[in-house]
Structure formats: C-alpha cells, structure tokens
PDB file of C-alpha atoms in Angstrom:
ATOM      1  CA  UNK A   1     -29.883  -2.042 -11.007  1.00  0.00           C
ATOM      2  CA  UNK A   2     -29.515  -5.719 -11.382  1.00  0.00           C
ATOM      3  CA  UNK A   3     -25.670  -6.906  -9.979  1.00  0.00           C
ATOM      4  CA  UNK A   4     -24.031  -7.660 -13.138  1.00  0.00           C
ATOM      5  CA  UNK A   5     -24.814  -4.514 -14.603  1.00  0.00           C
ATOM      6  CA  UNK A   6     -23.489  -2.721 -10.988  1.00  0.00           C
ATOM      7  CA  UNK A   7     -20.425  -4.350 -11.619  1.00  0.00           C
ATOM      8  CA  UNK A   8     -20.170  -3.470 -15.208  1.00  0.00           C
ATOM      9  CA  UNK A   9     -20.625  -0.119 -14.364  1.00  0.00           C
ATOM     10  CA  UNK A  10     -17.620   0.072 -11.724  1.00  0.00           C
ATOM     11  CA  UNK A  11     -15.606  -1.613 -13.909  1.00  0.00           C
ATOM     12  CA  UNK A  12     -16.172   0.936 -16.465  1.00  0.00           C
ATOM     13  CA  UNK A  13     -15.294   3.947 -13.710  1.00  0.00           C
ATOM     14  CA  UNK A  14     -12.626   2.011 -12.552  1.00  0.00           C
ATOM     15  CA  UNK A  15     -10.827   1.671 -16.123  1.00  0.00           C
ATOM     16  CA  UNK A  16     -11.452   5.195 -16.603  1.00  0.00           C
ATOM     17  CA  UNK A  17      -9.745   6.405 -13.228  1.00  0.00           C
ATOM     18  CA  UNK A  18      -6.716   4.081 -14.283  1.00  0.00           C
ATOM     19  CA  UNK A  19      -6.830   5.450 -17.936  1.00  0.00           C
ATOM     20  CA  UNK A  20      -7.064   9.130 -16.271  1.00  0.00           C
ATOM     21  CA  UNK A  21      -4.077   8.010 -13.673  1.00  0.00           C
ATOM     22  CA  UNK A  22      -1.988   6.817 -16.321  1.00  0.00           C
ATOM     23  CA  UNK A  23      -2.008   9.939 -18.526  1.00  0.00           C
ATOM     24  CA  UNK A  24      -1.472  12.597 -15.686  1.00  0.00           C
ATOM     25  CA  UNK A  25       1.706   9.903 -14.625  1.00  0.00           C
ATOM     26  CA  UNK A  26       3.359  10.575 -18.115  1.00  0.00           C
ATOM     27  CA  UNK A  27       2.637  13.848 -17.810  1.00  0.00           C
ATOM     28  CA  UNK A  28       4.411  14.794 -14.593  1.00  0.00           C
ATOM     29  CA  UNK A  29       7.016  11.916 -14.876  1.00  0.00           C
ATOM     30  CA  UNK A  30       8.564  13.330 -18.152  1.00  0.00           C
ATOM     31  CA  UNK A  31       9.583  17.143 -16.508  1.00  0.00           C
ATOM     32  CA  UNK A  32      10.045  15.518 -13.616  1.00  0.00           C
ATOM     33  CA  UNK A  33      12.742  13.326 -15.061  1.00  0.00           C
ATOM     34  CA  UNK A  34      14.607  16.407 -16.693  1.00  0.00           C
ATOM     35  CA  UNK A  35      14.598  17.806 -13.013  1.00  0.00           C
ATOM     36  CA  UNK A  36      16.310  15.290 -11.649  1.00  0.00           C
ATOM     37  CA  UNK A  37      18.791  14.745 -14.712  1.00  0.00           C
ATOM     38  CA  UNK A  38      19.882  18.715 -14.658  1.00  0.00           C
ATOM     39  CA  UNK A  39      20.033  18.246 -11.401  1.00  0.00           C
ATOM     40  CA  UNK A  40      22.373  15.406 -11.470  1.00  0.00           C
ATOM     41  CA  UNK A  41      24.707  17.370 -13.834  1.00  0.00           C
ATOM     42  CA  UNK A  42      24.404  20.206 -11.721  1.00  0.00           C
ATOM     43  CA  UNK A  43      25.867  18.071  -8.704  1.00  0.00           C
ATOM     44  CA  UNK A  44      28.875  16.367 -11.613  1.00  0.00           C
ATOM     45  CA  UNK A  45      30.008  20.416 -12.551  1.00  0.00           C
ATOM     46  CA  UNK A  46      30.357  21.369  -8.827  1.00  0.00           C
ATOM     47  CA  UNK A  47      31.721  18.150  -7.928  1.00  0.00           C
ATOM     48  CA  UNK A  48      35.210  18.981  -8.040  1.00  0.00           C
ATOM     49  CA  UNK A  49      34.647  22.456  -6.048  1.00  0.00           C
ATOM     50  CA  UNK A  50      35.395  22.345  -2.836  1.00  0.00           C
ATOM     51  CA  UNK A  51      34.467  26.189  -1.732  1.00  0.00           C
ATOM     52  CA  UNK A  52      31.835  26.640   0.773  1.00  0.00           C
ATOM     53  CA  UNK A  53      29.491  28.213  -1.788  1.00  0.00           C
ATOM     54  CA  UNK A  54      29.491  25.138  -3.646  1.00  0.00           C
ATOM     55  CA  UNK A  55      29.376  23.001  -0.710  1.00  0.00           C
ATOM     56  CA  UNK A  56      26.132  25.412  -0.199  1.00  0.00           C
ATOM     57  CA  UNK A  57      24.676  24.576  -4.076  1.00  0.00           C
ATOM     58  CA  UNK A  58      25.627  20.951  -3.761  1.00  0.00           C
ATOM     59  CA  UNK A  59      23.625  20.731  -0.063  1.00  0.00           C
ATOM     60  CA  UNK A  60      20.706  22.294  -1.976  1.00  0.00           C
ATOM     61  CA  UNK A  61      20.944  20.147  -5.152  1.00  0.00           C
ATOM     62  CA  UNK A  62      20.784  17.229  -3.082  1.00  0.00           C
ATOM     63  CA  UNK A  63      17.631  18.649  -1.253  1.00  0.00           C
ATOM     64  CA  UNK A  64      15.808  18.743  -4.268  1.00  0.00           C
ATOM     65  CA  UNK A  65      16.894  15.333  -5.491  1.00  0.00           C
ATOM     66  CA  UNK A  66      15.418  14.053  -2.368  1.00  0.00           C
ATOM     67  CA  UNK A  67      12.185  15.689  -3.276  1.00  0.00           C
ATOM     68  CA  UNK A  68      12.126  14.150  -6.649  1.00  0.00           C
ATOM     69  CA  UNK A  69      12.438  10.969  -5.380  1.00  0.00           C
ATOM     70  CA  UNK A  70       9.371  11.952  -3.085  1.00  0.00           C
ATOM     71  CA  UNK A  71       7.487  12.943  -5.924  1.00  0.00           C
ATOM     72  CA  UNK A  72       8.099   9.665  -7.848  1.00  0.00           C
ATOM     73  CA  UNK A  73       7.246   7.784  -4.648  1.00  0.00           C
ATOM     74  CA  UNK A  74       3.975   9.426  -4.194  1.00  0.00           C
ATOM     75  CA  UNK A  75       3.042   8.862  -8.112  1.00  0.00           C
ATOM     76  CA  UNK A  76       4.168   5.405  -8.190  1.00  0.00           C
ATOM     77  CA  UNK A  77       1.499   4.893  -5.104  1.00  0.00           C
ATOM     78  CA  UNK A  78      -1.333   7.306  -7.054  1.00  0.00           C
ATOM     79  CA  UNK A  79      -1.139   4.935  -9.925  1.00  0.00           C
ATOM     80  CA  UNK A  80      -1.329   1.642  -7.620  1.00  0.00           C
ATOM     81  CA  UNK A  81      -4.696   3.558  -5.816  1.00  0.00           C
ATOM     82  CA  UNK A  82      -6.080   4.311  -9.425  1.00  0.00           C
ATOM     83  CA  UNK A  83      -5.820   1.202 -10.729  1.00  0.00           C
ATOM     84  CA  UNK A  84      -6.649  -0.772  -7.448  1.00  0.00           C
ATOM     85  CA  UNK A  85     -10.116  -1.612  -8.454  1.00  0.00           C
ATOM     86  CA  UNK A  86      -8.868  -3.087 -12.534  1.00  0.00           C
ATOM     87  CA  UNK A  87      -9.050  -7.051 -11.055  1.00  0.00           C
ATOM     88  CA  UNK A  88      -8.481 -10.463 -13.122  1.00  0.00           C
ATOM     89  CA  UNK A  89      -9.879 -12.545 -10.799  1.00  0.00           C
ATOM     90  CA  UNK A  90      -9.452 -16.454 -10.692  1.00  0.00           C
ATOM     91  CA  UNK A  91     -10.657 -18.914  -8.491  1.00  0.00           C
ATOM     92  CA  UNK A  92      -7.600 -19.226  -5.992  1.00  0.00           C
ATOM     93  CA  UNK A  93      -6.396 -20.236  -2.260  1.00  0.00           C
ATOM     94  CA  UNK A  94      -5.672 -16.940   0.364  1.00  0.00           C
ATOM     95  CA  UNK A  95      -3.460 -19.162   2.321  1.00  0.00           C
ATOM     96  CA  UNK A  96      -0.994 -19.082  -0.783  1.00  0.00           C
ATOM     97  CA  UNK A  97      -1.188 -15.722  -1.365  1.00  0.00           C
ATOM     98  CA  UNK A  98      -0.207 -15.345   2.579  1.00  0.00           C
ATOM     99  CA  UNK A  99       2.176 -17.841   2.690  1.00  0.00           C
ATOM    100  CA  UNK A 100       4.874 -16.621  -0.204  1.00  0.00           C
ATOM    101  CA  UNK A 101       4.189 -12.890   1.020  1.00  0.00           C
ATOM    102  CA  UNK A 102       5.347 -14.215   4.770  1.00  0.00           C
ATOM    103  CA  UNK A 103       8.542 -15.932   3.344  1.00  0.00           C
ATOM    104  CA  UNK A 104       9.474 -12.562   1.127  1.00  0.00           C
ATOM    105  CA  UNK A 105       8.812 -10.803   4.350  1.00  0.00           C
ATOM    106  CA  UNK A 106      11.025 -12.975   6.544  1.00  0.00           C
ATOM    107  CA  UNK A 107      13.954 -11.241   5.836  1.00  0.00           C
ATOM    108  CA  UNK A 108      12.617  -7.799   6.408  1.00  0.00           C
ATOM    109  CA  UNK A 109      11.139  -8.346   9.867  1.00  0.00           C
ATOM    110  CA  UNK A 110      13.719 -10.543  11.170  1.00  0.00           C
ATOM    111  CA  UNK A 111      16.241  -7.280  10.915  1.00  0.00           C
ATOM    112  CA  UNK A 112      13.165  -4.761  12.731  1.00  0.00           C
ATOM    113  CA  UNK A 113      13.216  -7.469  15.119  1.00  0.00           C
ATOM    114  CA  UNK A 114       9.376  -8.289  14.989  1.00  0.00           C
ATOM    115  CA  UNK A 115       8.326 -11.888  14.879  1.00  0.00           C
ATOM    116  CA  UNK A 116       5.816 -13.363  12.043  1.00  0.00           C
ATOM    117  CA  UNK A 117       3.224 -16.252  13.212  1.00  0.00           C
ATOM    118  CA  UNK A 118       0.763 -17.681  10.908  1.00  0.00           C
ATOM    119  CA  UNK A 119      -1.997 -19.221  11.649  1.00  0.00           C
ATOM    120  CA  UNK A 120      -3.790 -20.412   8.406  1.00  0.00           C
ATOM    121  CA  UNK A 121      -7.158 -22.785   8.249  1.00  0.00           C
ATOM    122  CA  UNK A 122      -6.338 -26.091   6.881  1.00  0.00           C
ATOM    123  CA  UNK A 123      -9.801 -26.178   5.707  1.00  0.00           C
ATOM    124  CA  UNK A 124     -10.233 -22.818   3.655  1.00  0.00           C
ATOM    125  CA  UNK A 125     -12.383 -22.544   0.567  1.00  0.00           C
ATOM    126  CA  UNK A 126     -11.108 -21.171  -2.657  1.00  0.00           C
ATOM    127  CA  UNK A 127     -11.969 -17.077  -3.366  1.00  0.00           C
ATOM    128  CA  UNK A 128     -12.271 -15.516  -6.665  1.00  0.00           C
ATOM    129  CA  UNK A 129      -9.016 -13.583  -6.331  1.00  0.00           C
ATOM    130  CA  UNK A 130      -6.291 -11.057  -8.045  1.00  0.00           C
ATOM    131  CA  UNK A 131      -3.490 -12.342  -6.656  1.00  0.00           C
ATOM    132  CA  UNK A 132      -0.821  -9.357  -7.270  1.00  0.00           C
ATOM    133  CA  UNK A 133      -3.279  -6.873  -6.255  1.00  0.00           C
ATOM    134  CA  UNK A 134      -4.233  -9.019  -2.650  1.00  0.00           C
ATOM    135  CA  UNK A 135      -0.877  -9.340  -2.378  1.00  0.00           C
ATOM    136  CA  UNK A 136       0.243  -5.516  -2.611  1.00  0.00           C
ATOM    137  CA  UNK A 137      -3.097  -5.250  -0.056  1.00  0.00           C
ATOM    138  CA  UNK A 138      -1.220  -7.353   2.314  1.00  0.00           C
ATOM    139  CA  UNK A 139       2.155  -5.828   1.405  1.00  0.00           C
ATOM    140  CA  UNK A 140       0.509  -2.332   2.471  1.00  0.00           C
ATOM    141  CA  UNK A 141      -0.809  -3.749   6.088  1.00  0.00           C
ATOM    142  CA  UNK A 142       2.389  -5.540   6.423  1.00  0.00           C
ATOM    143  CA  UNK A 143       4.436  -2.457   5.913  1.00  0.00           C
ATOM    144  CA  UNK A 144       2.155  -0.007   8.202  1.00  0.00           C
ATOM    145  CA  UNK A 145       2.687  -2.898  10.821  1.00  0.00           C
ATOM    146  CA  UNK A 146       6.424  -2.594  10.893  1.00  0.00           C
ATOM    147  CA  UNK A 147       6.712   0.851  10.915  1.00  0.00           C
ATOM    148  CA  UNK A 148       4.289   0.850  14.011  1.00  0.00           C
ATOM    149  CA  UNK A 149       7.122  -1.169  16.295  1.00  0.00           C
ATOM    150  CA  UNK A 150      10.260   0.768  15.626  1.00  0.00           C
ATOM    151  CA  UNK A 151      11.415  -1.114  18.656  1.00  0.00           C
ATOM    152  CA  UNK A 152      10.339  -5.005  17.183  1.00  0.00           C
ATOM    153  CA  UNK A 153       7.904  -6.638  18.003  1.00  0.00           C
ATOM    154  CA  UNK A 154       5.147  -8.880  15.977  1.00  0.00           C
ATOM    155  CA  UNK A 155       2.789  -9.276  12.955  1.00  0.00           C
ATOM    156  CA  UNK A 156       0.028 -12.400  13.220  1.00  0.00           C
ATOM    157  CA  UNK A 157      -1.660 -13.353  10.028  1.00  0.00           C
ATOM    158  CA  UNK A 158      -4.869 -15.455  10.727  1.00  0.00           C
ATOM    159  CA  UNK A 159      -7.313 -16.991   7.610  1.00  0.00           C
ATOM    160  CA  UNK A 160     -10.526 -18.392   9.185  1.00  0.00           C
ATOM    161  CA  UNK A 161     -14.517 -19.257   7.299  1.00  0.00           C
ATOM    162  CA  UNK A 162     -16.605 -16.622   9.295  1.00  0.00           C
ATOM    163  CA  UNK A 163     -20.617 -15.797   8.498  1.00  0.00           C
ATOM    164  CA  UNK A 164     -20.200 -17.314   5.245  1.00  0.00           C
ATOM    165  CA  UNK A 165     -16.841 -15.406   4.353  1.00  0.00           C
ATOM    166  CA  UNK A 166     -12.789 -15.870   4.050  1.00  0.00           C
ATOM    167  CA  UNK A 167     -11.441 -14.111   6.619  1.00  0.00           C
ATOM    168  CA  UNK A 168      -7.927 -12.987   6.756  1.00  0.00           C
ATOM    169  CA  UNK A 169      -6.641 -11.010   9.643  1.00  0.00           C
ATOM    170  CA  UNK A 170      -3.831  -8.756  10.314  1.00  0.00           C
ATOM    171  CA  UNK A 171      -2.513  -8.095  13.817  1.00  0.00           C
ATOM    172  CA  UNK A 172       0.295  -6.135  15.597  1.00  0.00           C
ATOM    173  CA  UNK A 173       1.770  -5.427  18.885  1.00  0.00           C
ATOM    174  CA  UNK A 174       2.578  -1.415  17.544  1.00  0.00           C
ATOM    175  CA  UNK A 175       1.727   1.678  18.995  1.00  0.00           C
ATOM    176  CA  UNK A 176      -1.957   1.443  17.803  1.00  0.00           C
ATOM    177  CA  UNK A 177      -4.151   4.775  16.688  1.00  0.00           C
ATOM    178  CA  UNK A 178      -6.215   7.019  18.317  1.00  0.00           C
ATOM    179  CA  UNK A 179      -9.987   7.444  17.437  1.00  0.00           C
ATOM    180  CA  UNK A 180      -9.098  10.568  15.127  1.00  0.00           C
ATOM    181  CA  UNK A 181      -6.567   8.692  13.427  1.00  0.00           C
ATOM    182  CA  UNK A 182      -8.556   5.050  12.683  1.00  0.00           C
ATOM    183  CA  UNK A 183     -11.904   7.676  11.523  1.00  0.00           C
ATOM    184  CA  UNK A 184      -9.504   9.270   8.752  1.00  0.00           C
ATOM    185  CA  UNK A 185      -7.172   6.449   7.645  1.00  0.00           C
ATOM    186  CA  UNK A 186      -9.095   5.305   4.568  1.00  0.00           C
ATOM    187  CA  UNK A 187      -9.057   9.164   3.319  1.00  0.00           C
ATOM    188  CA  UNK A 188      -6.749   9.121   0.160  1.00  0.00           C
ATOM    189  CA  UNK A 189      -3.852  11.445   0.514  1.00  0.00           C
ATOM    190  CA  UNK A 190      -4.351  11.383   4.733  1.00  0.00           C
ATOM    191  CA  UNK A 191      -0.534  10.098   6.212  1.00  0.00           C
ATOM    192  CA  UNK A 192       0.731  10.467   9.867  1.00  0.00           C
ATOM    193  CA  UNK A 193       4.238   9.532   8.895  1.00  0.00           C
ATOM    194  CA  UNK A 194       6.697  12.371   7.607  1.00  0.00           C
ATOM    195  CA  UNK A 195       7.033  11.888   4.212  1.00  0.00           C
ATOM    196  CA  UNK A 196       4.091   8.927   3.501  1.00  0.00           C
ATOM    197  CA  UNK A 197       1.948   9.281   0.671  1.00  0.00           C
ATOM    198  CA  UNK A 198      -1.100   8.384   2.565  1.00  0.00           C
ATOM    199  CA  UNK A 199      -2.588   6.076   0.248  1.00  0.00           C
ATOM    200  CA  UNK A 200      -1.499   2.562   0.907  1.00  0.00           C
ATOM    201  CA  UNK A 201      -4.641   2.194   3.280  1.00  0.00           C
ATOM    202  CA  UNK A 202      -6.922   3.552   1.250  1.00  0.00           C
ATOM    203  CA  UNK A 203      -5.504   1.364  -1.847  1.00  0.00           C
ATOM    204  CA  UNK A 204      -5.916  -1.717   0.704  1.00  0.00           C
ATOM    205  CA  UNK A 205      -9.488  -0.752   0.390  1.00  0.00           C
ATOM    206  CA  UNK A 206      -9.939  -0.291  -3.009  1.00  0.00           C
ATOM    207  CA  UNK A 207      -8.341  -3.665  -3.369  1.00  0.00           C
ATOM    208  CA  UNK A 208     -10.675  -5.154  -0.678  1.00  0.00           C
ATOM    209  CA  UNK A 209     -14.107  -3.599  -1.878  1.00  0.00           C
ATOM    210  CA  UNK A 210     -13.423  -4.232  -5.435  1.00  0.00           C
ATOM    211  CA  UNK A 211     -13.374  -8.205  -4.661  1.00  0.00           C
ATOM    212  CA  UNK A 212     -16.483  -7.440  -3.241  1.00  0.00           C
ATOM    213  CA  UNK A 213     -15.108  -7.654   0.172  1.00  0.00           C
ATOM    214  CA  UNK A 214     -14.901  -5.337   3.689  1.00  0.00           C
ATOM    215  CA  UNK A 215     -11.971  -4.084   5.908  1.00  0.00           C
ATOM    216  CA  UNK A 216     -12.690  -3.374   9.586  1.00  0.00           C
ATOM    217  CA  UNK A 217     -10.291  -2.237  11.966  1.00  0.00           C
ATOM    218  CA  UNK A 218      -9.540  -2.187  15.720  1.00  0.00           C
ATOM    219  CA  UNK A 219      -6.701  -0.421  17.810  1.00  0.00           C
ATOM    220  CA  UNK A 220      -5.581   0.680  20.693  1.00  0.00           C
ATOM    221  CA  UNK A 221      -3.167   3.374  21.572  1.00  0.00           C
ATOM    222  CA  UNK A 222      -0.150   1.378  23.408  1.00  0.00           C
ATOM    223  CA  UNK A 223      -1.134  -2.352  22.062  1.00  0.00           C
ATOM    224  CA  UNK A 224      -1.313  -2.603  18.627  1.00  0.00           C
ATOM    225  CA  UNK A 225      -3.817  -3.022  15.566  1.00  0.00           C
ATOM    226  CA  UNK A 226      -6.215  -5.340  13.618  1.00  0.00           C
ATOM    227  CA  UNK A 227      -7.436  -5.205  10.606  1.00  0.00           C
ATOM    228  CA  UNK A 228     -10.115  -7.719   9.374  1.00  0.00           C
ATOM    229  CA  UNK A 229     -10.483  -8.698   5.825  1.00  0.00           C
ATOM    230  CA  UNK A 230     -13.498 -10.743   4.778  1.00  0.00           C
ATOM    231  CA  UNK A 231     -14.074 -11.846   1.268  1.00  0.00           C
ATOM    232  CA  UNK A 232     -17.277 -14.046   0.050  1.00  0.00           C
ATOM    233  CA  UNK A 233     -16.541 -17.797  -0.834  1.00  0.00           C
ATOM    234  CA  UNK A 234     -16.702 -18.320  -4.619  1.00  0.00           C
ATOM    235  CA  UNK A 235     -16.729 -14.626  -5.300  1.00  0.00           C
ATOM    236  CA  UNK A 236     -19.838 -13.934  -3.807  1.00  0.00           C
TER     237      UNK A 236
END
C-alpha cells in the first residue's frame, strides 16, 4: 500500500472513531445531565433540614454529584483520545508551541513549587504540525509531571534536530515508574492515580503517531521521567 493511500485510510478510521465518540458522548451526557440536575434539586428541598437523616441524604447526594463530575471528566478525555488522530496540519515552529504552553503553565507550577527551564534550539526547522492537538500532548506530559512531585520540584523542556527529526523532550525530577508501570502506560483506560481516567498518555500518543511521529520513555523509581518526542522535518 503506497503512503498516501496508508494515510487516507487512517484518516478515514480515525474520522470514524471520532464520529463513533461523538455519538456515544450525546448519548450518555444527556441522562447524565438529568442526574446531576435532580440531584441538585434534591440537595435545594433538603437544604433547609437540619435532622441527621437529611444530613445523611444530603452526604449521599453530594457523593453522587462527585461521581457525575467523574463521569463527565472521563468523557470529556474519551472524546479528546477519539479524536486525537483528526489533524490540520500546517507547516509551523515547536519552539512556539512550547513557549506559550510554558508561560500558561507558569502560574501553575510556581504554586506546586516545581521550577520550569527551557532549553529550545535556536536553529530548529519548521514541522508539519496541529498546534491545539501538540499542545494538549504537551499539556498531558506537563500535567503527569506535576502530579509526580507533590513535594515541587522541576519540569525541563528540551527541542533539539536528532537523526533527521524534531525532537522535543520532557523531563522531571518525580517519583519515576516502575517497569510494570512504563510497559502499561500507553494502554487506554490504564491510570495509577485514584480517580484518573487513564487516557491522557495514551492520547499523547495518538497525537504523536498521527503526525507521523514516536514517543519513548525512560524512568526511574526515585528520580524522575523522560519522555522523548521526535517528529520528521517537513512532515516526513
């Protein structure tokens, strides 16, 4: 199969996934939103009762609202994996796309107490690139990255030319995963968090692989994690 009819094809199963992702959304969103509104009302009637019963039923109510909010969470990051490989690609600069994600970010890991450095080539050559979708990529690392240093610590973004590619790199001083842990973490649905969805890494590499690119990772129990990204020059 010659290449542009390969990436016809995926296109074709990736708009179909998306199309598929979208429908199943509408359906659960709709009962799910008259959960959470009953529920809401529920919470306004016993409101003014103070007996323990109703302390009881407004304990519970709030439970539930809680998993709502779960439930939207996890479809809100379905729909991102589903329609992670639908790109609009234009020819574009990675050091921009890292830059004005670092300055939103600023703000965020400046209160976890973990530092951001940037080291960006000067020199880099333009990628065919979907911005948004590179950007939630990074936005996906960034966030794994904070929640491994609950104590601070820091995040180093590198963009380099390697072997003919872009590469942009990822690195952190967290806690770092065990073999088990780094052989699973690109299975959809597979979290080690309480409460993650376990698919922000394996959207990060639907992203990456649908610009015709490759993820790698390294880590170490104790000293942290990186992950490689490596994109071909021009689009490959």
């Amino acid at each position: 199969m010659d290449e542009s009819r390969e990436r016809e094809l995926l296109r074709a199963q990736n708009t179909e996934l998306a199309t598929l992702a979208g429908g199943l959304a509408h359906e659960i969103r709709n009962p799910l939103s008259t959960i959470g509104m009953n529920l809401e009302l529920l919470a306004e009637d016993l409101g003014e009762d103070d007996s323990p019963r109703a302390r009881r039923m407004l304990r519970r109510i709030g439970s539930l609202r809680g998993e709502c909010r779960n439930l939207e969470e996890i479809l809100n990051a379905f729909l991102q994996f589903a329609r992670a490989g639908e790109l609009h690609l234009e020819e574009g600069q990675l050091n921009e796309v890292v830059a004005e994600y670092v300055e939103f970010l600023e703000p965020q890991a400046a209160a976890a107490d973990v530092e951001l450095r940037t080291h960006l080539d000067s020199d880099l050559p333009p990628v065919l690139l979907d911005q948004a979708l590179m950007r939630l990529a990074l936005a996906n690392l960034c966030r794994n990255a904070l929640e491994a240093m609950p104590g601070g610590g820091a995040i180093e973004l590198l963009t380099r030319v390697k072997a003919g590619s872009v590469l942009l790199e990822v690195i952190d001083t967290g806690r770092g995963m065990d073999e088990k842990t780094r052989s699973r973490m690109f299975q959809a649905f597979f979290s080690t968090r309480s409460g993650g969805s376990g698919l922000g890494l394996p959207t990060v590499r639907r992203i990456v692989e649908a610009h015709r690119g490759q993820i790698l990772c390294e880590s170490e129990l104790g000293r942290g994690t990186r992950f490689s990204i490596s994109l071909p020059i021009g689009g490959g």
